[in-house]
mmCIF file of C-alpha atoms in Angstrom:
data_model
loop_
_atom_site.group_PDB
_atom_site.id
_atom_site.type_symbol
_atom_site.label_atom_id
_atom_site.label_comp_id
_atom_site.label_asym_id
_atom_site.label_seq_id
_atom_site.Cartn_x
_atom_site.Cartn_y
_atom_site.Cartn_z
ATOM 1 C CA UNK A 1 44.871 48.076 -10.751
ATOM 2 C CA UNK A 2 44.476 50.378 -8.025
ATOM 3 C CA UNK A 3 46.701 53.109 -9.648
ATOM 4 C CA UNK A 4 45.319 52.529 -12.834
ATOM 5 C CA UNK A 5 41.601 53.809 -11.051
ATOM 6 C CA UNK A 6 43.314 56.657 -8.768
ATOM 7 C CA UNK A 7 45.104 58.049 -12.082
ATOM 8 C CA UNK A 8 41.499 57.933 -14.080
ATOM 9 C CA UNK A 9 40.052 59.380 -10.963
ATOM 10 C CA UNK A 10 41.602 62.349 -11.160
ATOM 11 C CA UNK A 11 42.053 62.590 -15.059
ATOM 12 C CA UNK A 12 40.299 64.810 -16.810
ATOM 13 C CA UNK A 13 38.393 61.814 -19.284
ATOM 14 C CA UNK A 14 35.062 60.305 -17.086
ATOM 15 C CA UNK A 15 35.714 57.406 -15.869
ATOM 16 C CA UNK A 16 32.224 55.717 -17.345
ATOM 17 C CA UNK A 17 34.038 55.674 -20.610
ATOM 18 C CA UNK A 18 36.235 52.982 -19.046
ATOM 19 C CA UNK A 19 32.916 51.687 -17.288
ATOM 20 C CA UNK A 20 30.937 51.317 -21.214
ATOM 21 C CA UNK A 21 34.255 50.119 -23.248
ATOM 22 C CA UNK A 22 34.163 47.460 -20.757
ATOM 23 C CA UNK A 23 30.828 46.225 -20.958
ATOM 24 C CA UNK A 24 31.111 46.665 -24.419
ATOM 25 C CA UNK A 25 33.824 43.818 -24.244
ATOM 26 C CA UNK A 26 31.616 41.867 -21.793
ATOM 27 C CA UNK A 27 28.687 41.750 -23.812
ATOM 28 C CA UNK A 28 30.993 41.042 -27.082
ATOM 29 C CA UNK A 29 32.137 37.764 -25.623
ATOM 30 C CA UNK A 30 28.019 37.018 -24.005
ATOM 31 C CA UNK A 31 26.737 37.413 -27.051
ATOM 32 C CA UNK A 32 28.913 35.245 -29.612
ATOM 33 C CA UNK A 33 28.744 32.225 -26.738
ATOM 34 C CA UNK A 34 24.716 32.827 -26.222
ATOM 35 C CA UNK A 35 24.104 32.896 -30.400
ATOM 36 C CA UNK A 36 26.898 30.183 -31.071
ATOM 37 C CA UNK A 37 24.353 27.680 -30.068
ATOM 38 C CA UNK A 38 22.811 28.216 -33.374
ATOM 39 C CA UNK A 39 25.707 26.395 -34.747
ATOM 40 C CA UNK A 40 26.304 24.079 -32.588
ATOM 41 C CA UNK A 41 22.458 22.803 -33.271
ATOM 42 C CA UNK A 42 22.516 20.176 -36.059
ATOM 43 C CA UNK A 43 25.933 19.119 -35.058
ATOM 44 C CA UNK A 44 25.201 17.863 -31.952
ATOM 45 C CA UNK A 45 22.184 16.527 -33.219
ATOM 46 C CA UNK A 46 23.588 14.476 -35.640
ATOM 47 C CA UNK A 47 26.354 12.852 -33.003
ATOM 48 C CA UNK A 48 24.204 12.155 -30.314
ATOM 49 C CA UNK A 49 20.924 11.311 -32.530
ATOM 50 C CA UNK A 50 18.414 13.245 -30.276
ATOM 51 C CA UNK A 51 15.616 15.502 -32.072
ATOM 52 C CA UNK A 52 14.928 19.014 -32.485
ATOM 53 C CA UNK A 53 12.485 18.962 -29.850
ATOM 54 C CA UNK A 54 14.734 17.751 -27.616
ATOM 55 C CA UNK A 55 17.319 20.820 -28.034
ATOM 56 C CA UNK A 56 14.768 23.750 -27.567
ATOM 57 C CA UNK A 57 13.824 21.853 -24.689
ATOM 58 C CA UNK A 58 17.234 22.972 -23.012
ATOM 59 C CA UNK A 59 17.049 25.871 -24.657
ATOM 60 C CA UNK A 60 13.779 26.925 -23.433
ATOM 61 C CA UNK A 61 15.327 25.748 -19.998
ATOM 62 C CA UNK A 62 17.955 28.207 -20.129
ATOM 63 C CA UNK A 63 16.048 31.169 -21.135
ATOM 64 C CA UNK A 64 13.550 30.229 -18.014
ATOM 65 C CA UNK A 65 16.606 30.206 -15.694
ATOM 66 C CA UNK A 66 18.118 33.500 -17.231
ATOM 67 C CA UNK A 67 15.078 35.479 -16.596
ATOM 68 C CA UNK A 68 14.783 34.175 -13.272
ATOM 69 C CA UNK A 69 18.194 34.648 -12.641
ATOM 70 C CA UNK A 70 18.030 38.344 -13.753
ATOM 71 C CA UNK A 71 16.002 39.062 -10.199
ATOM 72 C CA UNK A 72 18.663 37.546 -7.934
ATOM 73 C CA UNK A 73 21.081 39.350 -10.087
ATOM 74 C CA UNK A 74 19.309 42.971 -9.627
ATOM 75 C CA UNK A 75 19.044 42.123 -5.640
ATOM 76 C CA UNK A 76 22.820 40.883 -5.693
ATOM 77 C CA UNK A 77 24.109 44.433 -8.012
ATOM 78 C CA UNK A 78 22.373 46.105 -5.050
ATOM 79 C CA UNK A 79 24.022 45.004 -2.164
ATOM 80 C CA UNK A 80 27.092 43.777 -3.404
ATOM 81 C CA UNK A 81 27.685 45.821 -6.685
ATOM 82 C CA UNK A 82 28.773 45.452 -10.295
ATOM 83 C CA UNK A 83 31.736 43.736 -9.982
ATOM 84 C CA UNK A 84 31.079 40.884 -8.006
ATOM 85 C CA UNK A 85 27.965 40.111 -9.896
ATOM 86 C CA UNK A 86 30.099 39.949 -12.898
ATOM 87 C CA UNK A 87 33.209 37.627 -11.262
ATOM 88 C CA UNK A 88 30.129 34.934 -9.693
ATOM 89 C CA UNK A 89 28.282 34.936 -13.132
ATOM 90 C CA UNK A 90 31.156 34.336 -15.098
ATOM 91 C CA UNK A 91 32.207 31.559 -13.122
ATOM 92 C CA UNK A 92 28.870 29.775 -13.996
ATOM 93 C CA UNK A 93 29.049 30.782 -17.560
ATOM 94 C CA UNK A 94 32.886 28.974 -17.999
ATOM 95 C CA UNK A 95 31.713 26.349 -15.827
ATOM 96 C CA UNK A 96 28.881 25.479 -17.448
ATOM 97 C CA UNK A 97 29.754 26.014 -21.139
ATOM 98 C CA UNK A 98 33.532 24.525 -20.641
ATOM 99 C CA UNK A 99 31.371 21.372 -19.098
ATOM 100 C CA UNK A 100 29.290 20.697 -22.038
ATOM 101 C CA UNK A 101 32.541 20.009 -23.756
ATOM 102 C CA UNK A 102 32.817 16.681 -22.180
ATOM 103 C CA UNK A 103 28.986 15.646 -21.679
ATOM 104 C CA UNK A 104 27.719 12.400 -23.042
ATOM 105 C CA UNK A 105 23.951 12.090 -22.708
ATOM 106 C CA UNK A 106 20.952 14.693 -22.687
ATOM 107 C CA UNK A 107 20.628 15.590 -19.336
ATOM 108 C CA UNK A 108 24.379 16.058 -18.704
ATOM 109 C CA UNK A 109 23.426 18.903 -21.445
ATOM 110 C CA UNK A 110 20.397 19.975 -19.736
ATOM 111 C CA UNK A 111 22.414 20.634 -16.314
ATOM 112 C CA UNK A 112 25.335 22.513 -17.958
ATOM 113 C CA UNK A 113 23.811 24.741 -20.565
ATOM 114 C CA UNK A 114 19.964 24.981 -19.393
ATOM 115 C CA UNK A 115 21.128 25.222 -15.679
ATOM 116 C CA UNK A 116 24.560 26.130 -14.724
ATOM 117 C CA UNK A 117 25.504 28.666 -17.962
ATOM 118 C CA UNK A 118 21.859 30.040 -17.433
ATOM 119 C CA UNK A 119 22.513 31.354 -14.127
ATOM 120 C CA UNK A 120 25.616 33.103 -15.568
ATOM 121 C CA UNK A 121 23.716 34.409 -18.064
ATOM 122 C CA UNK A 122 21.514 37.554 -16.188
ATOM 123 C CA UNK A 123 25.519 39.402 -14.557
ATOM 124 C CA UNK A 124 26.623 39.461 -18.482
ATOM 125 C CA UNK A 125 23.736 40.224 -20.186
ATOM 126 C CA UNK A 126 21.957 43.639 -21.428
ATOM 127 C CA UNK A 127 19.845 44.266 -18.905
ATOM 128 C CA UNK A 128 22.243 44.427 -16.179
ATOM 129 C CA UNK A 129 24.924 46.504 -18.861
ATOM 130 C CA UNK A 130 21.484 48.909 -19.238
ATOM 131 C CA UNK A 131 21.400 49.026 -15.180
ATOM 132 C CA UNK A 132 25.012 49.733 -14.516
ATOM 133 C CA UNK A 133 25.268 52.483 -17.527
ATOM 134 C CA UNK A 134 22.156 54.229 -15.776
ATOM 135 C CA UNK A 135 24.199 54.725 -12.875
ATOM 136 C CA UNK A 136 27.007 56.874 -14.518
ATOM 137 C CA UNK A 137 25.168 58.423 -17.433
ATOM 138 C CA UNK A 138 21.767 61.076 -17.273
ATOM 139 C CA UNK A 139 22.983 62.546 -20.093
ATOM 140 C CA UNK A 140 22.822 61.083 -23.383
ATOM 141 C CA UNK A 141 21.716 58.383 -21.626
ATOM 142 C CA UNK A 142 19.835 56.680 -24.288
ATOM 143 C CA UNK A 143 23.221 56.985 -26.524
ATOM 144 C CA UNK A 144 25.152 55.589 -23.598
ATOM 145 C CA UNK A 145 22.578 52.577 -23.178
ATOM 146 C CA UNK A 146 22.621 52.071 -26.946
ATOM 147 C CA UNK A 147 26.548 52.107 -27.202
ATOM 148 C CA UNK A 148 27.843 49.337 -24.524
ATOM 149 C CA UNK A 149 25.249 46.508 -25.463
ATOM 150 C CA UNK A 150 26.013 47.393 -29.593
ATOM 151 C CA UNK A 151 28.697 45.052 -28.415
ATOM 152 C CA UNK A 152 26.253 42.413 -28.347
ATOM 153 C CA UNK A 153 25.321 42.828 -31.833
ATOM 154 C CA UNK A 154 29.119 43.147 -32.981
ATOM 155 C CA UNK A 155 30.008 39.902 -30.789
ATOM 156 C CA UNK A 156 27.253 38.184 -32.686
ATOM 157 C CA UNK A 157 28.412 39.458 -35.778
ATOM 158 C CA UNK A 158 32.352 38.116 -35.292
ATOM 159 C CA UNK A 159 32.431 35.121 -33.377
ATOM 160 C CA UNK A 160 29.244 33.538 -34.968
ATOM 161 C CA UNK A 161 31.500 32.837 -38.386
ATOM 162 C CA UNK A 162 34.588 32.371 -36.080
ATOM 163 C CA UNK A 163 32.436 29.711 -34.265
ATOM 164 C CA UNK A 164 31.066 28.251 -37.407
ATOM 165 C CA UNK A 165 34.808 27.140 -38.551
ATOM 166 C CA UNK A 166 35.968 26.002 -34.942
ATOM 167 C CA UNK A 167 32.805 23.420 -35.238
ATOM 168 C CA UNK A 168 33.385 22.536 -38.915
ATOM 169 C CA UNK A 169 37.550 21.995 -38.037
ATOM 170 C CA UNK A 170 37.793 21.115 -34.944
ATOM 171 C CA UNK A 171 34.475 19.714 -33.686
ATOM 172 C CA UNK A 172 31.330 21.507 -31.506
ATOM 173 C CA UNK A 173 33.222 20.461 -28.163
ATOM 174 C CA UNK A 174 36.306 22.425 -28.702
ATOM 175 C CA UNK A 175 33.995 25.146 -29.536
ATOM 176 C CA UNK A 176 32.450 24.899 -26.449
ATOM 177 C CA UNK A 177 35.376 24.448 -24.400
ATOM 178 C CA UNK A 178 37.272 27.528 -25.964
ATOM 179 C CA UNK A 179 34.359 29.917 -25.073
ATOM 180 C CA UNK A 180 34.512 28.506 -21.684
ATOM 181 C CA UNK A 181 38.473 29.654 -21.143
ATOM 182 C CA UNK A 182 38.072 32.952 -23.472
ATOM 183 C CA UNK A 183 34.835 34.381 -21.140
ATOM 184 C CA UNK A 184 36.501 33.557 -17.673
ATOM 185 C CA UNK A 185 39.705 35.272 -18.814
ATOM 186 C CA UNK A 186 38.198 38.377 -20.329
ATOM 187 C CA UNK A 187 35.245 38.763 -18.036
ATOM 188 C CA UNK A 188 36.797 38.714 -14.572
ATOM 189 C CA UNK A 189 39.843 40.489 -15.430
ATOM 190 C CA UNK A 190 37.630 43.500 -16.348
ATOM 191 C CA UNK A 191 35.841 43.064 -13.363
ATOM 192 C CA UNK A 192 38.985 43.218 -10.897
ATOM 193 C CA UNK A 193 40.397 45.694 -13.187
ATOM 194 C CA UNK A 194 37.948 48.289 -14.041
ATOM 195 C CA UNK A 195 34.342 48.158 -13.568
ATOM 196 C CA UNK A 196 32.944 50.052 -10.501
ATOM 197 C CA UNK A 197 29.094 50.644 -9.580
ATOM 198 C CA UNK A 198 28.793 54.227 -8.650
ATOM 199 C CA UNK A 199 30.605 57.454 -9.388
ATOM 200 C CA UNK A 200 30.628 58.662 -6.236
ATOM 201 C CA UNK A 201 33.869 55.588 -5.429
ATOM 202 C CA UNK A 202 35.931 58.188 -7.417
ATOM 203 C CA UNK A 203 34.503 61.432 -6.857
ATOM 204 C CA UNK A 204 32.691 61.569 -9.829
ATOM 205 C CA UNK A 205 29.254 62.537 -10.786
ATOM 206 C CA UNK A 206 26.860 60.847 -13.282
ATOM 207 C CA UNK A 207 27.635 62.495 -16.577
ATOM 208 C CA UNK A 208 25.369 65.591 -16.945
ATOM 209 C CA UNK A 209 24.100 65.670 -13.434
ATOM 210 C CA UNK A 210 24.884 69.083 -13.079
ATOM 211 C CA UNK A 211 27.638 68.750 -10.054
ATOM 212 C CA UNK A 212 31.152 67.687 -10.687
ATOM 213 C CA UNK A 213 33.922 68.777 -13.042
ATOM 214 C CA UNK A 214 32.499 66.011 -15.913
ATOM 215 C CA UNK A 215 28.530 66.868 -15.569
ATOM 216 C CA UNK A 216 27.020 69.143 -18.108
ATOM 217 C CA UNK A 217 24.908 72.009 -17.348
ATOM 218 C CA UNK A 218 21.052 69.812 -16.446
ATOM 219 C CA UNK A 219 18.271 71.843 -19.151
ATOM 220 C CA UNK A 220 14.839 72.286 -18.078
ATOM 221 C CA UNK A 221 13.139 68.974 -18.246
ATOM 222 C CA UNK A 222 9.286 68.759 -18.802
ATOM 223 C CA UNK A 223 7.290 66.511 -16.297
ATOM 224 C CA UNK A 224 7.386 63.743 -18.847
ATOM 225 C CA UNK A 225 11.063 63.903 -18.961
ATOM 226 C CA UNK A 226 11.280 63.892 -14.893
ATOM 227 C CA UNK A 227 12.167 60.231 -13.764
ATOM 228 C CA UNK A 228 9.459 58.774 -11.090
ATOM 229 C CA UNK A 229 10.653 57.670 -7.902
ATOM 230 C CA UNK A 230 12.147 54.545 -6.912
ATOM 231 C CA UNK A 231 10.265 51.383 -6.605
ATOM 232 C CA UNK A 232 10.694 48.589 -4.873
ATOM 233 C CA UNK A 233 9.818 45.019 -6.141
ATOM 234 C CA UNK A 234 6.545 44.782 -4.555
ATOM 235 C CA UNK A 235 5.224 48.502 -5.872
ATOM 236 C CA UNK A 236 6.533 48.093 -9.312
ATOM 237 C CA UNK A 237 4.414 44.971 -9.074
ATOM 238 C CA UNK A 238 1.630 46.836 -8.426
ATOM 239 C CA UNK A 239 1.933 49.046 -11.720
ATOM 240 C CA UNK A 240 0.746 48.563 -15.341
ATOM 241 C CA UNK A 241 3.932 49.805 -16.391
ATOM 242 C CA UNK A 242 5.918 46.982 -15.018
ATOM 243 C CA UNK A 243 3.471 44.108 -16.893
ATOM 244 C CA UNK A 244 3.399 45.944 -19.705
ATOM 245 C CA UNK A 245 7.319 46.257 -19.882
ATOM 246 C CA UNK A 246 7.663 42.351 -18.804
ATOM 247 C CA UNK A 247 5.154 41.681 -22.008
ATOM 248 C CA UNK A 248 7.410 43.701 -24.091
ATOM 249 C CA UNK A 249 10.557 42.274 -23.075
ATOM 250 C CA UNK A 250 9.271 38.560 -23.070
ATOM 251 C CA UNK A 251 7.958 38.957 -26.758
ATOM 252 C CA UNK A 252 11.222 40.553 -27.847
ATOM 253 C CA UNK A 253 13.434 38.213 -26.457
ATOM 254 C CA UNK A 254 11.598 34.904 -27.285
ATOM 255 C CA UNK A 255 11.446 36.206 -30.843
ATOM 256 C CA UNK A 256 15.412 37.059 -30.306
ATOM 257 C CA UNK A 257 16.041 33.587 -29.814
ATOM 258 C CA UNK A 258 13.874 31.757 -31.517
ATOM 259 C CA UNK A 259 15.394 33.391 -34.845
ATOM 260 C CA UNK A 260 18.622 32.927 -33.548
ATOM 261 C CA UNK A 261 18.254 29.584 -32.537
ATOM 262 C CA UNK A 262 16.451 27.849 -35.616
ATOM 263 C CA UNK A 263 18.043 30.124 -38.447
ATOM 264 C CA UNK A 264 20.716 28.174 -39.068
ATOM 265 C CA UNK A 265 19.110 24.788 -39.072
ATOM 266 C CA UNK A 266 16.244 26.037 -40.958
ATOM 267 C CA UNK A 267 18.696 27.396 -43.901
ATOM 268 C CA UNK A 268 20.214 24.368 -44.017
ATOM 269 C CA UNK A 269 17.243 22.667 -44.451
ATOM 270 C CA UNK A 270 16.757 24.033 -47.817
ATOM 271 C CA UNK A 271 20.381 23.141 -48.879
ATOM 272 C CA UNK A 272 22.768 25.912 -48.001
ATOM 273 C CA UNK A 273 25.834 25.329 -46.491
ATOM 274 C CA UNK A 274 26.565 25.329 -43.172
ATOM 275 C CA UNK A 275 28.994 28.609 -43.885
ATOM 276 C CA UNK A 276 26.303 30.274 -45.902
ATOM 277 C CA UNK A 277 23.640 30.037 -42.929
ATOM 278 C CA UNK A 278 26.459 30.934 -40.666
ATOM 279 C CA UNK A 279 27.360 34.072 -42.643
ATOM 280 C CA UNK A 280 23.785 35.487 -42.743
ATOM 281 C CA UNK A 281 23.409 34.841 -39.331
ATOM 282 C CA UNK A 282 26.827 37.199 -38.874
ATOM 283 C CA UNK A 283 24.767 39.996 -41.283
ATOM 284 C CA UNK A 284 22.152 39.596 -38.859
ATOM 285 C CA UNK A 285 24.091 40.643 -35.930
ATOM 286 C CA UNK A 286 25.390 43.357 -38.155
ATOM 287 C CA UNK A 287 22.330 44.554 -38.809
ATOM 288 C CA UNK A 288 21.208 43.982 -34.991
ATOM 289 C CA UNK A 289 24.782 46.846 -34.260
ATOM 290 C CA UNK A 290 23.248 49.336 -36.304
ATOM 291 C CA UNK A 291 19.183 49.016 -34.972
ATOM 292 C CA UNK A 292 20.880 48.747 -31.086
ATOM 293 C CA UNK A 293 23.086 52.288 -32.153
ATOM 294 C CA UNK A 294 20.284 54.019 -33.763
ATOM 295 C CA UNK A 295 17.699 53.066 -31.278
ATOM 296 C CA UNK A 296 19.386 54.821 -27.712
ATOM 297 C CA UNK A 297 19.215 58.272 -30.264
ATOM 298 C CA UNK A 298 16.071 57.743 -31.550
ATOM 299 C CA UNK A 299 14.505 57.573 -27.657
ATOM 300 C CA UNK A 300 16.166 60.753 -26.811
ATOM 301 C CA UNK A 301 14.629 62.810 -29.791
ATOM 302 C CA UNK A 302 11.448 61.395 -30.139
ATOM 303 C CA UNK A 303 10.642 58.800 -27.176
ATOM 304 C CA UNK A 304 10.474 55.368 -27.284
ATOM 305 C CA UNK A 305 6.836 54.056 -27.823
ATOM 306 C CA UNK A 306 6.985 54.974 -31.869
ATOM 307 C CA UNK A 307 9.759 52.573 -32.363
ATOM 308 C CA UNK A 308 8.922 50.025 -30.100
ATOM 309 C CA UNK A 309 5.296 49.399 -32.212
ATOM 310 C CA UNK A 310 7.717 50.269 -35.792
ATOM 311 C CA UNK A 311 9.559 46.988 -34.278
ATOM 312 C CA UNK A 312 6.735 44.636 -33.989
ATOM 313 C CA UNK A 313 5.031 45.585 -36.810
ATOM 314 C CA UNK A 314 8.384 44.864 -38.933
ATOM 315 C CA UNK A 315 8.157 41.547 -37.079
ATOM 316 C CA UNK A 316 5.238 40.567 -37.732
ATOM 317 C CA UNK A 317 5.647 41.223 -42.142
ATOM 318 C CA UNK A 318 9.162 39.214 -41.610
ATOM 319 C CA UNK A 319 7.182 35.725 -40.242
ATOM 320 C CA UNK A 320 4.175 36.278 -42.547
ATOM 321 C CA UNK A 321 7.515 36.386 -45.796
ATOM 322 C CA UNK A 322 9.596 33.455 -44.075
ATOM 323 C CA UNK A 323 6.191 31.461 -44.193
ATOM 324 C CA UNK A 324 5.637 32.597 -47.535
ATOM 325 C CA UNK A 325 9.167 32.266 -49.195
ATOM 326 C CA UNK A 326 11.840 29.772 -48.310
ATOM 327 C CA UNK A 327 14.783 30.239 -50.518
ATOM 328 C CA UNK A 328 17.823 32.266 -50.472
ATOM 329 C CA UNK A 329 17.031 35.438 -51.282
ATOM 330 C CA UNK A 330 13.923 35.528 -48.994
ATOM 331 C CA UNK A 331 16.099 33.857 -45.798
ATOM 332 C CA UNK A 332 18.642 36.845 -46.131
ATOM 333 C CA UNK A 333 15.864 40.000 -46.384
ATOM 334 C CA UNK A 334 14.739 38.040 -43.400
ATOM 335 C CA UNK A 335 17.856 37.568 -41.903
ATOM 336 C CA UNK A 336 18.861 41.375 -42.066
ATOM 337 C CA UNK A 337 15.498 43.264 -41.628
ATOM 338 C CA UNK A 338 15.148 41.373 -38.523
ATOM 339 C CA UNK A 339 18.314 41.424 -37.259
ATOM 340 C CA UNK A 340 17.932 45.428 -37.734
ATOM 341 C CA UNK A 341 15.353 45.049 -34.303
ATOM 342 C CA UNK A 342 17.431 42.067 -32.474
ATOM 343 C CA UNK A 343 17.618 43.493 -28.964
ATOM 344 C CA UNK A 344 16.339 47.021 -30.566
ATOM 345 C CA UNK A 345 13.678 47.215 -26.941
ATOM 346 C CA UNK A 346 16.630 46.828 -24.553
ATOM 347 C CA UNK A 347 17.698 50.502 -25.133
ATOM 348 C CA UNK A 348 14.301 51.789 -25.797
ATOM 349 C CA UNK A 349 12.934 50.650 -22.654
ATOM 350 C CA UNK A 350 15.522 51.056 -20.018
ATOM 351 C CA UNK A 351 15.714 54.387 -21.273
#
């Protein structure tokens, strides 16, 4: 490992490259555990006889302890950096999706996947792959930001289907259990292996910082284009900026996961198959790659407020159709115009 870093050191390819395939990878595995519960919905449902009701319950439950968890997790990247933030959330994330494997009630369900995969949750998730890639990118950051959580929307995308056959084969446990071993083994082993929090551990400079053999010449930047100076927790609190970014994020991402969490089980509803509904929801995180890829770009040429109000304004047509319409054709123009904005204001406002 530590030859591997002293060779790319002094290489003439940046090292953030290896830093954003890596979270790429990271965030490939997150995402197809986080939007496998989808699938595992009705399923589990149907074996243990508890309602729908009960199920968002622990999903709402997780989501709370994911956002809280994404505040200890900026404190912890802080002091302690990238890498251990990764290993310790990972190890709650196997625990607590491995666990559910072998539960047999409710709350047994509630403590592994709305408590102990929660906290896992904020070290693997975009927002912290959006922090670290702000560290060794100024340049193209947008691009860079856009690139490493596209893996998000391509994890979504393959393991959903992948996923959908484990739990129609082999059962919802075993489905559970393998994402358990697969995101302990892939996720700390790029951890000890490659990711580091700040160029300067190498000798490096942030890509286009204008010092070091890998920055670009820095252009004239207008005052809008200047970043404002750090703020801690209790100033940003202070700022309309902050709420107004919380709002953002907090409609986004409960829209994120509501869709992602009731597709499925709504689509079967009307009588399509399990591997139907589990197939659009793979178009959706197709669709979800391209919007994430297009949207880094889109903020460096023309800013980010244009397509943030483009994206809930698509949003807002796509509920007013799926309330309309309920068949086939209508679930899929919903399933892919929405999944073209899934995670679309992660890049647009880190950026």
């Amino acid at each position: 490992m530590m030859a591997f870093r002293e060779k790319s050191s002094q290489s003439h390819l940046f090292y953030g490259w290896y830093i954003l395939a890596s979270s790429f990878v990271i965030l490939f595995f997150n995402s197809g555990a986080r939007f496998s519960f989808g699938v595992m919905f009705k399923p589990m449902l149907v074996e243990f006889g508890w309602n729908r009701g009960s199920i968002s319950l622990a999903f709402f439950l997780n989501m709370t302890i994911y956002a809280l968890s994404l505040i200890v997790v900026g404190r912890f990247y802080d002091r302690y950096g990238p890498k251990w933030v990764i290993i310790i959330s990972t190890i709650f994330l196997s625990i607590g999706y491995a666990s559910i494997s072998i539960i047999g009630s409710f709350w047994q369900f509630l403590i592994c996947y709305g408590i102990i995969a929660a906290i896992g949750l904020g070290g693997t998730s975009v927002p912290f792959v959006a922090a670290l890639m702000s560290k060794w990118f100024e340049k193209n950051r947008g691009l860079a930001i856009s690139s490493a959580p596209s893996g998000n929307s391509l994890g979504h995308d393959a393991l959903v289907p992948l996923f959908t056959i484990i739990v129609l084969r082999y059962g919802w446990r075993v489905s559970y259990l393998s994402i358990g071993i697969i995101m302990l083994v892939v996720n700390i082993t790029l951890a000890l292996g490659v990711i580091k929090g700040d160029p300067d551990d190498l000798g490096q400079k942030p890509l286009g910082s204008g010092n070091g053999d890998h920055a670009n010449e820095q252009k004239d930047q207008s005052p809008s284009e200047v970043n404002p100076r750090d703020l801690g927790l209790k100033e940003a609190l202070h700022t309309y900026s902050f709420w107004l970014f919380l709002v953002v994020m907090f409609v986004c991402g409960g829209g994120d996961f509501l869709v992602t969490t009731h597709l499925i089980p709504l689509v079967t509803d009307y009588g399509i198959s399990p591997t139907t509904a589990g197939n659009m929801l793979a178009w959706y995180g197709l669709m979800s790659l391209a919007g994430v890829l297009l949207a880094g770009p889109a903020s460096d040429l023309i800013g980010n407020k244009i397509p943030i109000v483009a994206t809930f304004m698509l949003r807002f047509l796509l509920f007013l159709l799926i309330l309309k319409y309920q068949n086939l054709v209508s679930f899929y123009v919903f399933a892919l115009a929405f999944g073209f904005t899934h995670l679309i204001t992660a890049p647009l406002t880190v950026t």
